[in-house]
PDB file of C-alpha atoms in Angstrom:
ATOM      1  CA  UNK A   1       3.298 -13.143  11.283  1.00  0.00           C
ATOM      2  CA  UNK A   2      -0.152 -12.014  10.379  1.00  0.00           C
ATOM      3  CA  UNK A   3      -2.101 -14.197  12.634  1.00  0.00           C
ATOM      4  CA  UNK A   4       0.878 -12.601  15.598  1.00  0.00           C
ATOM      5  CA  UNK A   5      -0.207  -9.212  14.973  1.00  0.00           C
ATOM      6  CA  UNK A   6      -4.164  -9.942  15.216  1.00  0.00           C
ATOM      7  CA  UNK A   7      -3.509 -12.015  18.828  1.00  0.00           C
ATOM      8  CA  UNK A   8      -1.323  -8.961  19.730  1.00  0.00           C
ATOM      9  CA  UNK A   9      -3.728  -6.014  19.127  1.00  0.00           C
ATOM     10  CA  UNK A  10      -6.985  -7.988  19.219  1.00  0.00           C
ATOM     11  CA  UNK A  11      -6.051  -8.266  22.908  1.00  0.00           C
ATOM     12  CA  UNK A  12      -5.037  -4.521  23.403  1.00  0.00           C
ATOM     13  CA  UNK A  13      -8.506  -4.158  21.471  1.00  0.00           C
ATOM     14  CA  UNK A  14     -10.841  -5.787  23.893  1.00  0.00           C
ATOM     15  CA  UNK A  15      -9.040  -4.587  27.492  1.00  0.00           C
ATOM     16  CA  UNK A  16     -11.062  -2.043  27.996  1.00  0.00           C
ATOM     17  CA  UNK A  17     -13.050   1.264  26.285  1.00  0.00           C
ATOM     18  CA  UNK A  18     -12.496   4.906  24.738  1.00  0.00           C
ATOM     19  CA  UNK A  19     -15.814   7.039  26.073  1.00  0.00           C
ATOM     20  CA  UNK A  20     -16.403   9.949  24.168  1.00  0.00           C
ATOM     21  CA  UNK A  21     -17.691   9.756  20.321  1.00  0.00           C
ATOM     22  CA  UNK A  22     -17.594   6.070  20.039  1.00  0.00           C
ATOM     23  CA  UNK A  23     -19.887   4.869  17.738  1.00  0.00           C
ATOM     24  CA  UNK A  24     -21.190   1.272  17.078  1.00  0.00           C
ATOM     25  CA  UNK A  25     -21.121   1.732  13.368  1.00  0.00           C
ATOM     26  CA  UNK A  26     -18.167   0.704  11.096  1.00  0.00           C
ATOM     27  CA  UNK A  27     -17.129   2.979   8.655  1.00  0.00           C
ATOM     28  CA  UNK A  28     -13.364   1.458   6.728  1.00  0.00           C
ATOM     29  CA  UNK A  29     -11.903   3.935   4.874  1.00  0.00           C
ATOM     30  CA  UNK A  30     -10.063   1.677   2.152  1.00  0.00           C
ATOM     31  CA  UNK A  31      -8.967   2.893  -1.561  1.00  0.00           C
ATOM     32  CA  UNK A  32     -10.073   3.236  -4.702  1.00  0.00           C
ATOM     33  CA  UNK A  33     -13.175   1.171  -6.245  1.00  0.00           C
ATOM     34  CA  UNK A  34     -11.363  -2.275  -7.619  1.00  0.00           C
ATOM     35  CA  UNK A  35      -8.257  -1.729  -5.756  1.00  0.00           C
ATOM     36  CA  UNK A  36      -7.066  -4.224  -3.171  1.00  0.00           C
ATOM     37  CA  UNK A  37      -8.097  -2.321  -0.008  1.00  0.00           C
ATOM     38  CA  UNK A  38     -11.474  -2.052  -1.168  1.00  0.00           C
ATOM     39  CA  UNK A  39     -11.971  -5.639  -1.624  1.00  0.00           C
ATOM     40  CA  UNK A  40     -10.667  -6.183   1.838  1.00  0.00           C
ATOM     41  CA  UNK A  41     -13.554  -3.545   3.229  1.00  0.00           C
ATOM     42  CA  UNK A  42     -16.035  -5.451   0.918  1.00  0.00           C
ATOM     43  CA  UNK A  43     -14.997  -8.681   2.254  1.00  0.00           C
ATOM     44  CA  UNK A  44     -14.914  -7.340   5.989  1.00  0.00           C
ATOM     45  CA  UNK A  45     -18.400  -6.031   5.323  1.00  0.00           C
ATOM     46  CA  UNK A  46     -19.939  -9.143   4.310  1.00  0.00           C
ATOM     47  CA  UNK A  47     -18.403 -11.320   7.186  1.00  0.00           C
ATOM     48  CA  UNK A  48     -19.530  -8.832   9.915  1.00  0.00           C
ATOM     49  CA  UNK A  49     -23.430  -8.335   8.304  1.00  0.00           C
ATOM     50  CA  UNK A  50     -23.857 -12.042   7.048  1.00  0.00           C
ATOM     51  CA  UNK A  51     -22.278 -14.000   9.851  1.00  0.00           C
ATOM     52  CA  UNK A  52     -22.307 -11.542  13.060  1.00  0.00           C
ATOM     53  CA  UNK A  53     -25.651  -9.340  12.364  1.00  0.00           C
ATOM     54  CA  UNK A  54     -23.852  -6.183  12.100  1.00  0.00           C
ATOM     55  CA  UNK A  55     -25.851  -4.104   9.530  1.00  0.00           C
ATOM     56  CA  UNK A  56     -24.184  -0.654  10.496  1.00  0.00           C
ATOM     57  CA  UNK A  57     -20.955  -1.367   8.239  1.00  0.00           C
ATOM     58  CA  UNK A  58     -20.074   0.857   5.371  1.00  0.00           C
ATOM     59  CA  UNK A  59     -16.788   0.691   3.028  1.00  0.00           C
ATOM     60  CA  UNK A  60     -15.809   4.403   2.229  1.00  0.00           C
ATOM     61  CA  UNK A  61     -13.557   4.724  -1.014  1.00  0.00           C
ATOM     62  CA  UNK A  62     -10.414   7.370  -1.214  1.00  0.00           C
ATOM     63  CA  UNK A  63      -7.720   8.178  -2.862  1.00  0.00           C
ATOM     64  CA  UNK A  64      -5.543   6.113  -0.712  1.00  0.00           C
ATOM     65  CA  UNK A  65      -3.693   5.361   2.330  1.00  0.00           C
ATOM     66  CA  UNK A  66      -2.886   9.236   3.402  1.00  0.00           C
ATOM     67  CA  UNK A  67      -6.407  10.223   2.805  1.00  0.00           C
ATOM     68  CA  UNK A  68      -7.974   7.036   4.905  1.00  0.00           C
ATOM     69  CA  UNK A  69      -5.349   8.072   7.780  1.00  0.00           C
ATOM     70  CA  UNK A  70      -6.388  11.703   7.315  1.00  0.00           C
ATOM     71  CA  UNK A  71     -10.203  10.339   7.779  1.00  0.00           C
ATOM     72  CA  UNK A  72      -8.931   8.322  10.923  1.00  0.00           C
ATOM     73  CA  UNK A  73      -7.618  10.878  12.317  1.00  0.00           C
ATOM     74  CA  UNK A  74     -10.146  13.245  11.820  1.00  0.00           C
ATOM     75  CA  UNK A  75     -12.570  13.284  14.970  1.00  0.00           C
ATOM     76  CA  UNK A  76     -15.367  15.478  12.414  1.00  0.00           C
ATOM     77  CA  UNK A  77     -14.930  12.127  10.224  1.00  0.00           C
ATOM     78  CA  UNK A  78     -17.273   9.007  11.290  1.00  0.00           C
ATOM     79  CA  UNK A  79     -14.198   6.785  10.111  1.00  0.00           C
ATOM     80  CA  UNK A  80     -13.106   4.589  12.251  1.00  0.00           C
ATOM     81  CA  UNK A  81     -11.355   1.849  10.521  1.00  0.00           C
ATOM     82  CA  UNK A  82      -8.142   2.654   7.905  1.00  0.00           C
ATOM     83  CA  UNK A  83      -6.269   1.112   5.363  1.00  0.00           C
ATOM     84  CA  UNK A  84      -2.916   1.674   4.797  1.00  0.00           C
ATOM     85  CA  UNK A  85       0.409   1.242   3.788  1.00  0.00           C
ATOM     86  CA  UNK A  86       2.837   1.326   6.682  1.00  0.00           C
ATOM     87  CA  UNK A  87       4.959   3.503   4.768  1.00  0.00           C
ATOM     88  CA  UNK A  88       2.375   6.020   4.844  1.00  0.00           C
ATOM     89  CA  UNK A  89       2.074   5.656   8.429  1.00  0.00           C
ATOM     90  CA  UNK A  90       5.328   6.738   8.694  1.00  0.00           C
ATOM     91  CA  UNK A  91       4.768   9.453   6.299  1.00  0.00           C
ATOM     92  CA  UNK A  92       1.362  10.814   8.495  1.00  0.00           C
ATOM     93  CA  UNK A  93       3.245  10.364  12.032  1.00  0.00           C
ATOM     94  CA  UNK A  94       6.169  12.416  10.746  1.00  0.00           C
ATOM     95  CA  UNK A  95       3.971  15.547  10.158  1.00  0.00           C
ATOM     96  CA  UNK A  96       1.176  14.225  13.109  1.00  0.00           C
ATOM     97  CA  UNK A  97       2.965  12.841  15.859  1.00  0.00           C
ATOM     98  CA  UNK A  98       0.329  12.750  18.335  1.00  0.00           C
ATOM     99  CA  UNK A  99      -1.206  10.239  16.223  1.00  0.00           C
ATOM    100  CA  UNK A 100       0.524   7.579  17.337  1.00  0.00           C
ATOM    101  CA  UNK A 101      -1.731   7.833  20.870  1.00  0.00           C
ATOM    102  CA  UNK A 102      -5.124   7.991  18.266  1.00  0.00           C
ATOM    103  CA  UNK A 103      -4.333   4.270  16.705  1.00  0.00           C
ATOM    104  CA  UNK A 104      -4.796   0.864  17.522  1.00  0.00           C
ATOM    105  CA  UNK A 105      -2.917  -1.644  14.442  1.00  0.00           C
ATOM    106  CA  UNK A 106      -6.192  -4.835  14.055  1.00  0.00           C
ATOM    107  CA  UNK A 107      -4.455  -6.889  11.775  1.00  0.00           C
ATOM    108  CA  UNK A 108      -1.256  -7.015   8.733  1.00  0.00           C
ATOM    109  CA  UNK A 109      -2.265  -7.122   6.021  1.00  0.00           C
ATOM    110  CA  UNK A 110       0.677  -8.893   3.909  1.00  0.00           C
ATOM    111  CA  UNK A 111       3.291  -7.098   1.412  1.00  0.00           C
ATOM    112  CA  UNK A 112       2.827  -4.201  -0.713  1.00  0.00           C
ATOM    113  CA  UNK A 113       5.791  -4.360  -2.555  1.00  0.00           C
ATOM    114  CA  UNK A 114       6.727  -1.440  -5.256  1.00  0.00           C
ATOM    115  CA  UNK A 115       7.033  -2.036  -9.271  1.00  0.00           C
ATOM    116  CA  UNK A 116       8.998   0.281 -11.432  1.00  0.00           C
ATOM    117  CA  UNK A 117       8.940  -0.055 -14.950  1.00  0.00           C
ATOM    118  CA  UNK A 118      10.939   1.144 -17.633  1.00  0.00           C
ATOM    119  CA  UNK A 119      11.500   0.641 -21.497  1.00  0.00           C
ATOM    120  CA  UNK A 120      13.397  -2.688 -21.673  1.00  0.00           C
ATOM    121  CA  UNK A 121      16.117  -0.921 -24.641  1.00  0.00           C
ATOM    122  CA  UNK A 122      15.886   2.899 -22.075  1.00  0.00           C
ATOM    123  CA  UNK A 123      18.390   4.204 -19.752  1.00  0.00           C
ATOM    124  CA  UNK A 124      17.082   2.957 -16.425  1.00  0.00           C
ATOM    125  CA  UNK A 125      18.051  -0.902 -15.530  1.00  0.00           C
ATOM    126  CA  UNK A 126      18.044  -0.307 -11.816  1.00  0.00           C
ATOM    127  CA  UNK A 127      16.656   1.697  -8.767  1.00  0.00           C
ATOM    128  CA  UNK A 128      20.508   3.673  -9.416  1.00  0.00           C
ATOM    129  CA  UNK A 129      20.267   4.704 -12.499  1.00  0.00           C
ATOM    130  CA  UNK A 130      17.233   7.029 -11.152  1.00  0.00           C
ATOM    131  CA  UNK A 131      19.602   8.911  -8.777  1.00  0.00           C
ATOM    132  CA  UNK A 132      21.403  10.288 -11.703  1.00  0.00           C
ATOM    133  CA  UNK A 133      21.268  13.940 -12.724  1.00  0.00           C
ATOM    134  CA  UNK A 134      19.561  13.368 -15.771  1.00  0.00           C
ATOM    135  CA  UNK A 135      16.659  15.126 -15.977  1.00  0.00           C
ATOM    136  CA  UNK A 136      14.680  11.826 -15.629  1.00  0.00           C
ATOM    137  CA  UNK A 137      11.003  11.630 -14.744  1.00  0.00           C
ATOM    138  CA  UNK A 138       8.966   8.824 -13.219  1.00  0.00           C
ATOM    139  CA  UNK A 139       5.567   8.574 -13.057  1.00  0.00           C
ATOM    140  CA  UNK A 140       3.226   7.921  -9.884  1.00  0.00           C
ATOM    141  CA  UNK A 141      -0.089   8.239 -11.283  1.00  0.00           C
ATOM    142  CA  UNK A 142      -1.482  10.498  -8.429  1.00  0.00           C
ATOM    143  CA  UNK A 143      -0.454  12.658  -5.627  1.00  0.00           C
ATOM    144  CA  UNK A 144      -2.205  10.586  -2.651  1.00  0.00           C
ATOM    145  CA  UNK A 145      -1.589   7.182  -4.677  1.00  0.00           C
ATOM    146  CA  UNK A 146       0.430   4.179  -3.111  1.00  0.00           C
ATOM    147  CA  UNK A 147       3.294   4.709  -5.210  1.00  0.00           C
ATOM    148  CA  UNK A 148       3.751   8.624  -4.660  1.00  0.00           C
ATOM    149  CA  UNK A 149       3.834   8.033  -1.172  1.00  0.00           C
ATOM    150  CA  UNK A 150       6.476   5.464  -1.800  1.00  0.00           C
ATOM    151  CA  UNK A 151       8.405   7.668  -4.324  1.00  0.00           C
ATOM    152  CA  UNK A 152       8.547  10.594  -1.465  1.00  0.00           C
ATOM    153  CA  UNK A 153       9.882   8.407   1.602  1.00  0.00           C
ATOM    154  CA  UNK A 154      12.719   6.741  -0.706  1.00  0.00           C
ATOM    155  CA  UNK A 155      13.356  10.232  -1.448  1.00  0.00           C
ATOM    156  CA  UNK A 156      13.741  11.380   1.983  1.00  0.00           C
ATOM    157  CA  UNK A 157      15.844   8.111   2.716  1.00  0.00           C
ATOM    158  CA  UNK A 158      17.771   8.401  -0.224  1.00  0.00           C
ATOM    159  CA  UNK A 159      18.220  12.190  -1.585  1.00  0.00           C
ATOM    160  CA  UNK A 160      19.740  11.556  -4.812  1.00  0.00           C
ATOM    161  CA  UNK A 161      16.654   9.721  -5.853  1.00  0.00           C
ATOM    162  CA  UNK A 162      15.251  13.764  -6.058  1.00  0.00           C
ATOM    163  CA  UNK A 163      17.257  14.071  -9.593  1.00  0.00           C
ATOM    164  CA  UNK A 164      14.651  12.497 -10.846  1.00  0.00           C
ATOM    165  CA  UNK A 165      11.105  13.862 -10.849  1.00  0.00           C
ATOM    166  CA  UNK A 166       7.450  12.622  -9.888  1.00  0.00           C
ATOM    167  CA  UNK A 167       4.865  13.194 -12.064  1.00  0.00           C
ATOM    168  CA  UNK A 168       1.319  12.473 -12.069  1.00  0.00           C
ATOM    169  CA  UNK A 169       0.535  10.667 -15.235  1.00  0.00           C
ATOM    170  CA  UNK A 170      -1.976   7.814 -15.948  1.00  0.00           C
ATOM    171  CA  UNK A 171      -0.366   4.760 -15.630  1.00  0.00           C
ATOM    172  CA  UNK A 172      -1.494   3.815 -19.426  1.00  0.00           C
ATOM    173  CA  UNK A 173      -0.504   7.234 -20.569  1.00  0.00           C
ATOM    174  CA  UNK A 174       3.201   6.605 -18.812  1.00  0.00           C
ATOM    175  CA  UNK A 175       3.734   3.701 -20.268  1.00  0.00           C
ATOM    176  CA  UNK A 176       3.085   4.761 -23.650  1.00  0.00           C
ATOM    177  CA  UNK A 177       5.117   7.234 -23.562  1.00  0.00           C
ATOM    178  CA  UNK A 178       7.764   4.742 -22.031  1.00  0.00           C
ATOM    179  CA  UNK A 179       7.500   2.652 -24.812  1.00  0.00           C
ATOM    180  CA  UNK A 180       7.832   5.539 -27.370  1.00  0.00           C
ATOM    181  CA  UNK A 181      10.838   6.346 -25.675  1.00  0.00           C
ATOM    182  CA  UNK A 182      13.543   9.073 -27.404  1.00  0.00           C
ATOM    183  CA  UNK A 183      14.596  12.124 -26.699  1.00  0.00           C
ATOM    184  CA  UNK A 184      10.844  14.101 -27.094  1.00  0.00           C
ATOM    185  CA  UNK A 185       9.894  12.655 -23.660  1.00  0.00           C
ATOM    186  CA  UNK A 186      11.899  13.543 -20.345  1.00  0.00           C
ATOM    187  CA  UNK A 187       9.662  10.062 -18.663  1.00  0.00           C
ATOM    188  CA  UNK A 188      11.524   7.206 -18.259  1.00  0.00           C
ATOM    189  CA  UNK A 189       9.700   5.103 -16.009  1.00  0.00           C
ATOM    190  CA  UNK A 190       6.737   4.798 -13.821  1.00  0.00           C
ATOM    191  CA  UNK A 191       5.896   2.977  -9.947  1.00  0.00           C
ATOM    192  CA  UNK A 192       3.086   1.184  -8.814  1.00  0.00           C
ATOM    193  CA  UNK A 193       2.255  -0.504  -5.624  1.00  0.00           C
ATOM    194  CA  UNK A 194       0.743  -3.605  -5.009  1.00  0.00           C
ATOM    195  CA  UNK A 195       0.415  -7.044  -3.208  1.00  0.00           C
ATOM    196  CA  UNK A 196       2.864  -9.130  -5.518  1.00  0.00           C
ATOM    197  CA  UNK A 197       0.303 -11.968  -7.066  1.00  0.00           C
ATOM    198  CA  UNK A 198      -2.581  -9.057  -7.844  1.00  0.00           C
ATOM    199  CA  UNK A 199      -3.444  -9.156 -11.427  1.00  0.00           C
ATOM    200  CA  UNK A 200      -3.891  -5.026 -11.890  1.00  0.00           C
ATOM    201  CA  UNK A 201      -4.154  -3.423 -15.508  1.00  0.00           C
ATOM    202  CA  UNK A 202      -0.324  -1.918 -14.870  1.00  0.00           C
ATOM    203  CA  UNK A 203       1.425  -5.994 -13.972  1.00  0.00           C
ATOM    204  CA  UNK A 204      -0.632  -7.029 -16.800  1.00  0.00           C
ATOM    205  CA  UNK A 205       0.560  -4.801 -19.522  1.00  0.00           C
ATOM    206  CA  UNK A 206       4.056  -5.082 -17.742  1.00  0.00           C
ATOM    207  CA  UNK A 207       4.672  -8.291 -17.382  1.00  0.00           C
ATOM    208  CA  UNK A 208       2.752  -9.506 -21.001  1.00  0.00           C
ATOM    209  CA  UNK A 209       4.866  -6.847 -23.067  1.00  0.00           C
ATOM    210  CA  UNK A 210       8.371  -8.160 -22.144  1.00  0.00           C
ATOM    211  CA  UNK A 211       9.832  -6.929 -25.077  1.00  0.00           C
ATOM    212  CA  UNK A 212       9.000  -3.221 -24.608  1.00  0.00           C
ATOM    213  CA  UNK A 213       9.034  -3.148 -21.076  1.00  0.00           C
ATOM    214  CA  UNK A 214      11.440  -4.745 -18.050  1.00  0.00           C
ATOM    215  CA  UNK A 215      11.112  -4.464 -14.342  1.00  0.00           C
ATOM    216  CA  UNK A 216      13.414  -2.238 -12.988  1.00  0.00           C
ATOM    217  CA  UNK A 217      15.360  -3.657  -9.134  1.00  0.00           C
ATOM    218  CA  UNK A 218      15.209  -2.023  -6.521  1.00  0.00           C
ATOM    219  CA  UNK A 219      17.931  -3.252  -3.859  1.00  0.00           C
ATOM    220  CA  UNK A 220      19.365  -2.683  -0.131  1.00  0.00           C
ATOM    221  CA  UNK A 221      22.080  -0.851  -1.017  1.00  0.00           C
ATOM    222  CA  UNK A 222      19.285   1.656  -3.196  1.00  0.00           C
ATOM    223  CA  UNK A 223      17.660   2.659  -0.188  1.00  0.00           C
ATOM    224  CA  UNK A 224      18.465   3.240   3.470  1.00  0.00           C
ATOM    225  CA  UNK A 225      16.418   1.504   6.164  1.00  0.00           C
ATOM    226  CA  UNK A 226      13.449   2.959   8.253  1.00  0.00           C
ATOM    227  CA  UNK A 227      11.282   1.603  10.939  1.00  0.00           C
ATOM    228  CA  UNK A 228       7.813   2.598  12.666  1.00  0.00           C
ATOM    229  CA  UNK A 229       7.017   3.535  16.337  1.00  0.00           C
ATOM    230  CA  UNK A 230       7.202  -0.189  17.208  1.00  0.00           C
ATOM    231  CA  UNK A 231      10.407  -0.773  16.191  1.00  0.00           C
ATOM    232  CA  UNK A 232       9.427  -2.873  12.945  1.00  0.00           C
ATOM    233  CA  UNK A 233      10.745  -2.015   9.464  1.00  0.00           C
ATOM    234  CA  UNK A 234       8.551   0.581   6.950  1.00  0.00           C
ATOM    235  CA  UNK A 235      10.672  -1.632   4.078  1.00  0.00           C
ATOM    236  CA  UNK A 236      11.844  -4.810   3.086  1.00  0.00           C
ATOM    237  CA  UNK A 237      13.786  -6.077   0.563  1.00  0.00           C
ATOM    238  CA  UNK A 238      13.300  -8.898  -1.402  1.00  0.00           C
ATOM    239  CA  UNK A 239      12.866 -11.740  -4.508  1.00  0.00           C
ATOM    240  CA  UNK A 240       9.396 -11.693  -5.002  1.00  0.00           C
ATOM    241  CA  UNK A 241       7.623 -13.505  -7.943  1.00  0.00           C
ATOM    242  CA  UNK A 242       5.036 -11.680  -9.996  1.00  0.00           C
ATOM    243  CA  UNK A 243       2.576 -12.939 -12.196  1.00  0.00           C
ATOM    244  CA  UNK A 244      -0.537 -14.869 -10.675  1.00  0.00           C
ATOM    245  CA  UNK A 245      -2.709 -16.655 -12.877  1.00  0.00           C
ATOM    246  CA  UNK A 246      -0.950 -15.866 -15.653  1.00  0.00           C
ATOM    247  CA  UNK A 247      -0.170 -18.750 -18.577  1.00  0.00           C
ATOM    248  CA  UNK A 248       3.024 -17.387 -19.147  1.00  0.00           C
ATOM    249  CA  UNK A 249       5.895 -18.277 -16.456  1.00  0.00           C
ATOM    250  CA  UNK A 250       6.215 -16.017 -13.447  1.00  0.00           C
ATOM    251  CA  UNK A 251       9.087 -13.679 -13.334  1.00  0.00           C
ATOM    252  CA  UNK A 252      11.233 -12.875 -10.443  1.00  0.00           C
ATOM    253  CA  UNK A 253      11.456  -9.105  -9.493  1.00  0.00           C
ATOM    254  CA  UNK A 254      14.135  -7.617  -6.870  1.00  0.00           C
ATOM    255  CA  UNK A 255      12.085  -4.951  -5.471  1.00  0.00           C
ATOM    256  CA  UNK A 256      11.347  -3.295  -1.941  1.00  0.00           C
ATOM    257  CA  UNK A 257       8.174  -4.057   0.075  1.00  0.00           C
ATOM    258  CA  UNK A 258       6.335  -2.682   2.818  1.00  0.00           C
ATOM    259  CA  UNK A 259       3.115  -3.618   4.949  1.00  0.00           C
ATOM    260  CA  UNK A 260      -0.480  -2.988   4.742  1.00  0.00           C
ATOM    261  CA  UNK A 261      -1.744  -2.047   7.759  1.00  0.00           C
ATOM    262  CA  UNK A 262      -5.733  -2.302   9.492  1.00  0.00           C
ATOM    263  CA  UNK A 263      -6.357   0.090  11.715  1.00  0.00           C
ATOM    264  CA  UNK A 264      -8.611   1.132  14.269  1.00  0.00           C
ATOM    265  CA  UNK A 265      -9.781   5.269  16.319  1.00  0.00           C
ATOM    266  CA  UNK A 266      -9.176   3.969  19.448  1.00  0.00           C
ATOM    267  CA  UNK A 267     -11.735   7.015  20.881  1.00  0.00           C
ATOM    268  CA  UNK A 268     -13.900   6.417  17.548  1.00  0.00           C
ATOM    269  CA  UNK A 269     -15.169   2.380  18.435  1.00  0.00           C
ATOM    270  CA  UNK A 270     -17.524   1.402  21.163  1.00  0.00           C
ATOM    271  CA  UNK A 271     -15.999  -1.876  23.211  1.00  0.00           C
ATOM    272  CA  UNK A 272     -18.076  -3.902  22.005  1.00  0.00           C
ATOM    273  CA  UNK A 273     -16.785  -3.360  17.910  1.00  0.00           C
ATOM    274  CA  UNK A 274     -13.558  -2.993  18.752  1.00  0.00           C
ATOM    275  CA  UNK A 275     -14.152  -6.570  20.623  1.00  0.00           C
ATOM    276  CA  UNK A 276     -15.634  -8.418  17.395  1.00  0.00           C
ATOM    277  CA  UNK A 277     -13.128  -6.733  14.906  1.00  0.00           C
ATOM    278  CA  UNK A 278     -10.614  -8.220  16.867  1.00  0.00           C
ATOM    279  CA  UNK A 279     -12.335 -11.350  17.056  1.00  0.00           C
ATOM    280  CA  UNK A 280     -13.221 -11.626  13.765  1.00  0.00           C
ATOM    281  CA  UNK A 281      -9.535 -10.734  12.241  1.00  0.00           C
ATOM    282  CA  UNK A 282      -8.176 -13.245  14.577  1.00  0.00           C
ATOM    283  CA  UNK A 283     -10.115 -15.997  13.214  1.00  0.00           C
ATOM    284  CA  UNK A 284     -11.084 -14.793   9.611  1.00  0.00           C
ATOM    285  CA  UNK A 285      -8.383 -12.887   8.827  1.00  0.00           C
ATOM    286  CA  UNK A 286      -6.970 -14.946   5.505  1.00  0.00           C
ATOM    287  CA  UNK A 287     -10.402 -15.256   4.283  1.00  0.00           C
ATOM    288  CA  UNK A 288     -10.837 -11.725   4.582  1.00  0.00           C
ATOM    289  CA  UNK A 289      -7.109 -10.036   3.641  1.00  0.00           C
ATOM    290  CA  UNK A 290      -6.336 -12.972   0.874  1.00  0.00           C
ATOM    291  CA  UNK A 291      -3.012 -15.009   0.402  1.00  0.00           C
ATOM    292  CA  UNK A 292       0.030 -12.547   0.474  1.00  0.00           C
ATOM    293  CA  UNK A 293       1.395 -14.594  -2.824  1.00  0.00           C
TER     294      UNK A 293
END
């Protein structure tokens, strides 16, 4: 699928050229420092200085995927290359629709799927029990993060998922209060998002503490469907298997995923860059973007 959606748009990429403020210089907006995007800019970076001459490449951290499409968008803003989850897209378009003229996609970037976690002896064994009028909160670390993006469009899908609040917590901090548990705190769970195999601080302490914490499932009938401007689905829903490297065994979460997304200012490129990006996603595209598993 990945290697479909590089042919596709690599080909859009090189027909022809925006005049205007291109700009031969790369600037990727990706994520925060250690995060998954930002290895993908790092990794883009190296390819196009060390094996196409292209000094004039610079990986730009943010807050996430609303800030890097903010950036993209931006024509004051020398980004010209975004990360993001395709969820977010959605999210941006809604409130920008002339957007969708502004992008080009480059390349997929494989699942981001969403994790909630909750206190394996608590109230919350499923995506359900958080549409209950309980007072419930959940935490999503940040206001531009992956996962409060997430938490807002399966609100809007799903409106009974508003009984229960977002709050902006430090993942460690949630899930020590998650494992205190009781009545003294009102949060009962928190969300992150990630590609399935990635070994981040919150799977770690997740998946390591299974007798304090459980995965919480997150199925089709939780959450209504969506698609973007090309007809493809913001969400999917599915069996996927979390744990890496791990020594203990993998564990099998039901959970909802969406894409992550590479894309391009068509106006903000010169032809030639948009030409090698495409060319260089095309053919180096798993070395750069990783397995998806």
């Amino acid at each position: 699928m990945r290697a479909a959606w590089v042919l596709l748009f690599g080909l859009v990429l090189v027909a022809g050229a925006e005049s205007g403020a291109a700009s031969s210089e790369v600037v990727i907006s990706t994520g925060k420092r250690g995060g998954s995007y930002y290895g993908i800019g790092l990794r883009l970076q190296t390819e196009l200085r060390l094996d196409h001459e292209r000094e004039a490449v610079v990986v730009a951290t943010s807050e996430g995927s609303l800030e890097n499409l903010a950036r993209l968008d931006d024509p004051q803003s020398k980004v010209n290359v975004a990360l993001t989850q395709a969820d977010a897209l959605k999210r941006y378009l809604g409130d920008h629709p002339e957007f969708e003229e502004e992008y080009l996609v480059l390349a997929d970037l494989g699942r981001e799927c969403a994790f909630i976690v909750a206190a394996r002896e608590g109230p919350i064994g499923s995506a359900a029990d958080l549409k209950k009028n309980e007072g419930y909160q959940i935490s999503v670390e940040a206001p531009n993060s992956g996962a409060a993006v997430t938490w807002e469009n399966m609100t809007r899908l799903e409106p009974s998922f508003g009984n229960t609040s977002p709050v902006f917590v430090d993942f460690m901090e949630a899930m020590l209060q998650i494992k205190a548990g009781g009545e003294f705190s009102p949060l009962k769970a928190a969300m992150f998002v990630q590609r399935p195999r990635q070994r981040s601080p919150a799977a770690k302490l997740a998946y390591e503490h299974p007798g304090d914490y459980r995965f919480v499932r997150i199925e089709d009938t939780d959450v209504n469907g969506d698609l973007l401007p090309d007809g493809s689905a913001v969400y999917t829903f599915e069996r996927v298997t979390l744990g890496g490297k791990s020594p203990k065994e993998p564990i099998e979460v039901e959970t909802l995923c969406t894409r992550g997304l590479m894309l391009a200012a068509k106006s903000k490129l010169s032809a030639d860059i948009r030409g090698l990006l495409a060319k260089v996603m095309l053919e180096e595209s798993d070395d750069i973007v990783g397995a998806d598993e």
